[in-house]
CSV table of C-alpha atoms in Angstrom, one decimal:
chain,number,residue,atom,x,y,z
A,1,MET,CA,87.6,106.6,89.2
A,2,VAL,CA,89.6,105.2,92.1
A,3,ARG,CA,93.2,106.5,92.1
A,4,TYR,CA,95.8,104.1,93.3
A,5,ALA,CA,98.8,106.3,92.7
A,6,GLU,CA,98.4,109.5,94.8
A,7,PRO,CA,100.3,112.6,93.7
A,8,GLY,CA,103.9,112.4,94.9
A,9,ALA,CA,107.3,112.1,93.4
A,10,ALA,CA,106.2,111.0,90.0
A,11,GLU,CA,103.3,112.0,87.6
A,12,TRP,CA,101.1,108.9,87.2
A,13,VAL,CA,98.6,108.1,84.4
A,14,GLU,CA,95.6,105.8,85.0
A,15,SER,CA,93.0,104.4,82.6
A,16,GLY,CA,89.4,103.6,83.0
A,17,GLY,CA,90.2,99.9,82.5
A,18,GLY,CA,91.9,99.6,79.1
A,19,PRO,CA,95.4,100.1,77.8
A,20,LEU,CA,97.5,103.2,77.9
A,21,ILE,CA,99.0,104.6,74.8
A,22,ALA,CA,102.0,106.8,74.0
A,23,VAL,CA,101.1,108.8,70.9
A,24,PRO,CA,103.6,111.1,69.2
A,25,GLU,CA,102.6,114.7,69.7
A,26,THR,CA,102.6,115.3,65.9
A,27,VAL,CA,99.8,112.8,65.3
A,28,LEU,CA,97.6,113.3,68.3
A,29,PRO,CA,94.7,114.5,66.1
A,30,PHE,CA,94.7,111.2,64.2
A,31,TRP,CA,94.0,109.1,67.3
A,32,ALA,CA,90.2,108.7,67.6
A,33,GLY,CA,90.2,106.6,70.8
A,34,ALA,CA,86.9,104.9,71.4
A,35,ASP,CA,85.1,107.4,69.1
A,36,GLY,CA,84.4,106.8,65.5
A,37,ASP,CA,81.9,105.2,63.2
A,38,GLU,CA,84.2,102.4,62.1
A,39,THR,CA,83.6,98.7,62.9
A,40,ALA,CA,86.8,98.8,65.0
A,41,SER,CA,87.8,102.0,66.8
A,42,ASP,CA,91.4,103.0,67.6
A,43,TYR,CA,90.7,101.9,71.1
A,44,ASP,CA,89.5,98.5,69.9
A,45,ARG,CA,92.8,98.2,68.0
A,46,ALA,CA,94.8,99.0,71.2
A,47,CYS,CA,92.8,96.5,73.2
A,48,GLU,CA,93.8,93.8,70.7
A,49,VAL,CA,97.5,94.2,71.5
A,50,ASP,CA,98.7,90.9,73.1
A,51,GLY,CA,101.3,91.2,75.8
A,52,TYR,CA,103.0,94.1,77.6
A,53,VAL,CA,103.7,96.3,74.5
A,54,GLY,CA,102.6,96.7,70.9
A,55,LEU,CA,102.9,99.2,68.1
A,56,LEU,CA,99.9,100.7,66.2
A,57,PRO,CA,100.0,103.0,63.1
A,58,VAL,CA,98.6,106.5,63.8
A,59,GLY,CA,98.6,109.0,61.0
A,60,ASP,CA,102.1,108.9,59.4
A,61,SER,CA,103.7,107.6,62.6
A,62,VAL,CA,103.4,104.8,65.2
A,63,ALA,CA,102.1,104.8,68.8
A,64,LEU,CA,103.2,102.5,71.6
A,65,VAL,CA,100.5,100.6,73.4
A,66,LEU,CA,101.1,99.5,77.0
A,67,GLY,CA,99.0,96.4,77.3
A,68,ASP,CA,98.4,93.6,79.7
A,69,GLU,CA,96.7,95.4,82.6
A,70,PRO,CA,95.5,98.9,83.2
A,71,ALA,CA,98.1,99.7,85.8
A,72,SER,CA,99.0,103.2,87.0
A,73,THR,CA,102.0,104.2,84.9
A,74,THR,CA,104.7,106.8,85.1
A,75,TYR,CA,107.8,107.5,83.0
A,76,LEU,CA,111.3,107.9,84.6
A,77,PRO,CA,113.3,109.8,82.0
A,78,ASP,CA,116.6,109.3,83.9
A,79,ARG,CA,116.2,105.5,83.4
A,80,GLY,CA,114.3,105.6,80.1
A,81,VAL,CA,111.6,103.4,81.5
A,82,PHE,CA,107.8,103.3,82.0
A,83,VAL,CA,107.0,102.0,85.5
A,84,ARG,CA,103.7,100.2,85.9
A,85,TRP,CA,102.3,99.9,89.4
A,86,SER,CA,101.0,96.4,90.1
A,87,ALA,CA,101.5,96.2,93.9
A,88,ALA,CA,103.3,98.3,96.5
A,89,GLU,CA,102.5,99.9,99.8
A,90,SER,CA,103.5,103.3,98.6
A,91,GLU,CA,104.9,105.3,95.7
A,92,GLU,CA,108.1,105.7,97.7
A,93,GLN,CA,108.4,101.9,98.1
A,94,LEU,CA,107.6,101.2,94.5
A,95,LEU,CA,110.1,103.8,93.1
A,96,ALA,CA,112.8,102.6,95.5
A,97,GLU,CA,112.5,99.1,94.0
A,98,VAL,CA,113.0,100.2,90.4
A,99,PRO,CA,116.8,99.8,90.3
A,100,ALA,CA,116.6,96.2,91.7
A,101,ALA,CA,113.7,95.5,89.3
A,102,LEU,CA,115.8,96.7,86.3
A,103,ASP,CA,118.7,94.4,87.4
A,104,ALA,CA,116.4,91.4,87.9
A,105,ALA,CA,114.2,91.9,84.8
A,106,VAL,CA,113.8,89.0,82.4
A,107,TRP,CA,113.0,91.0,79.3
A,108,GLY,CA,110.6,90.0,76.6
A,109,PRO,CA,111.3,90.4,72.9
A,110,GLU,CA,112.2,93.9,71.7
A,111,VAL,CA,110.3,95.9,69.1
A,112,ALA,CA,111.8,98.9,67.3
A,113,TRP,CA,109.8,102.1,67.6
A,114,ASN,CA,110.4,105.1,65.3
A,115,VAL,CA,109.6,108.3,67.2
A,116,PRO,CA,109.3,111.8,65.6
A,117,GLY,CA,109.8,113.5,68.9
A,118,PRO,CA,107.8,114.0,72.2
A,119,VAL,CA,104.9,111.7,73.0
A,120,LEU,CA,101.8,111.9,75.2
A,121,LEU,CA,100.9,108.9,77.4
A,122,PHE,CA,97.2,108.7,78.2
A,123,ASP,CA,94.2,106.3,78.3
A,124,ALA,CA,93.7,104.8,74.8
A,125,ALA,CA,89.9,105.4,75.1
A,126,TRP,CA,90.4,109.1,74.8
A,127,PRO,CA,90.7,110.9,71.4
A,128,GLY,CA,94.1,112.4,71.0
A,129,THR,CA,92.6,115.9,70.7
A,130,ASP,CA,91.0,115.5,74.2
A,131,SER,CA,94.0,113.8,75.9
A,132,LEU,CA,95.2,117.0,77.5
A,133,ARG,CA,91.9,117.2,79.4
A,134,THR,CA,92.5,113.9,81.2
A,135,ASP,CA,95.3,112.0,83.0
A,136,HIS,CA,98.4,112.3,80.8
A,137,VAL,CA,102.1,112.6,80.9
A,138,TRP,CA,104.1,114.5,78.3
A,139,ILE,CA,107.4,112.6,77.6
A,140,ALA,CA,110.3,114.5,75.9
A,141,LEU,CA,111.8,111.9,73.6
A,142,ASP,CA,114.4,112.8,71.0
A,143,PRO,CA,113.4,111.9,67.4
A,144,GLY,CA,114.9,108.6,66.5
A,145,ARG,CA,114.6,104.8,66.7
A,146,TYR,CA,114.1,103.1,70.0
A,147,ALA,CA,114.3,99.5,71.2
A,148,VAL,CA,111.3,98.8,73.4
A,149,ARG,CA,111.2,95.8,75.8
A,150,ALA,CA,109.0,94.9,78.7
A,151,ALA,CA,109.1,92.8,81.8
A,152,HIS,CA,107.0,92.1,84.9
A,153,VAL,CA,109.1,92.0,88.0
A,154,ARG,CA,108.6,91.2,91.7
A,155,PRO,CA,111.6,92.9,93.4
A,156,GLY,CA,110.2,92.4,96.9
A,157,PRO,CA,107.5,90.2,98.5
A,158,GLU,CA,105.0,93.1,98.5
A,159,THR,CA,106.2,94.9,95.4
A,160,TRP,CA,105.3,94.0,91.8
A,161,LEU,CA,105.8,96.2,88.9
A,162,GLY,CA,105.9,96.3,85.1
A,163,LEU,CA,108.7,97.9,83.2
A,164,VAL,CA,108.8,99.1,79.6
A,165,GLN,CA,112.2,100.3,78.7
A,166,LEU,CA,113.1,102.6,75.8
A,167,ARG,CA,116.7,102.5,74.5
A,168,PRO,CA,117.9,104.7,71.7
A,169,LEU,CA,119.2,102.7,68.8
A,170,ALA,CA,122.3,103.8,66.8
A,171,HIS,CA,121.6,105.3,63.4
A,172,GLY,CA,122.2,103.2,60.4
């Protein structure tokens, strides 16, 4: 597989061509990926997500699908945002544009995501039980409800990126 995001300041996840998925750690064994005898695999369900983000039931929880394009993706915990690399000369350039991108973003509709705790981001084609043997990022999320919204931003003439922001929602 060609790697667009070389190792650097952030840990990047890439896919073989399909969506990435953030699955709660507690339900990883229930994500079958492209495996399975069913008519539609979990991976097929993830591919049906229309737009930048979608939610899919997994076990007794819900996973977040990062749709649209199979862009290299990282998570910036200090900003609560997934950054999806569409175009940039370097990782340094892309990450330097994130603050401007967040300020300029025209966000799509929000979805509410209930998270039982940490999640693992990986290629949706992989079964959850095999995800630790491939590109993945472990994301330490506190249990709770999050507002998820997405945008595609061009903060510079040569820099395009996708943003998927997680914001904790108040209890109640």
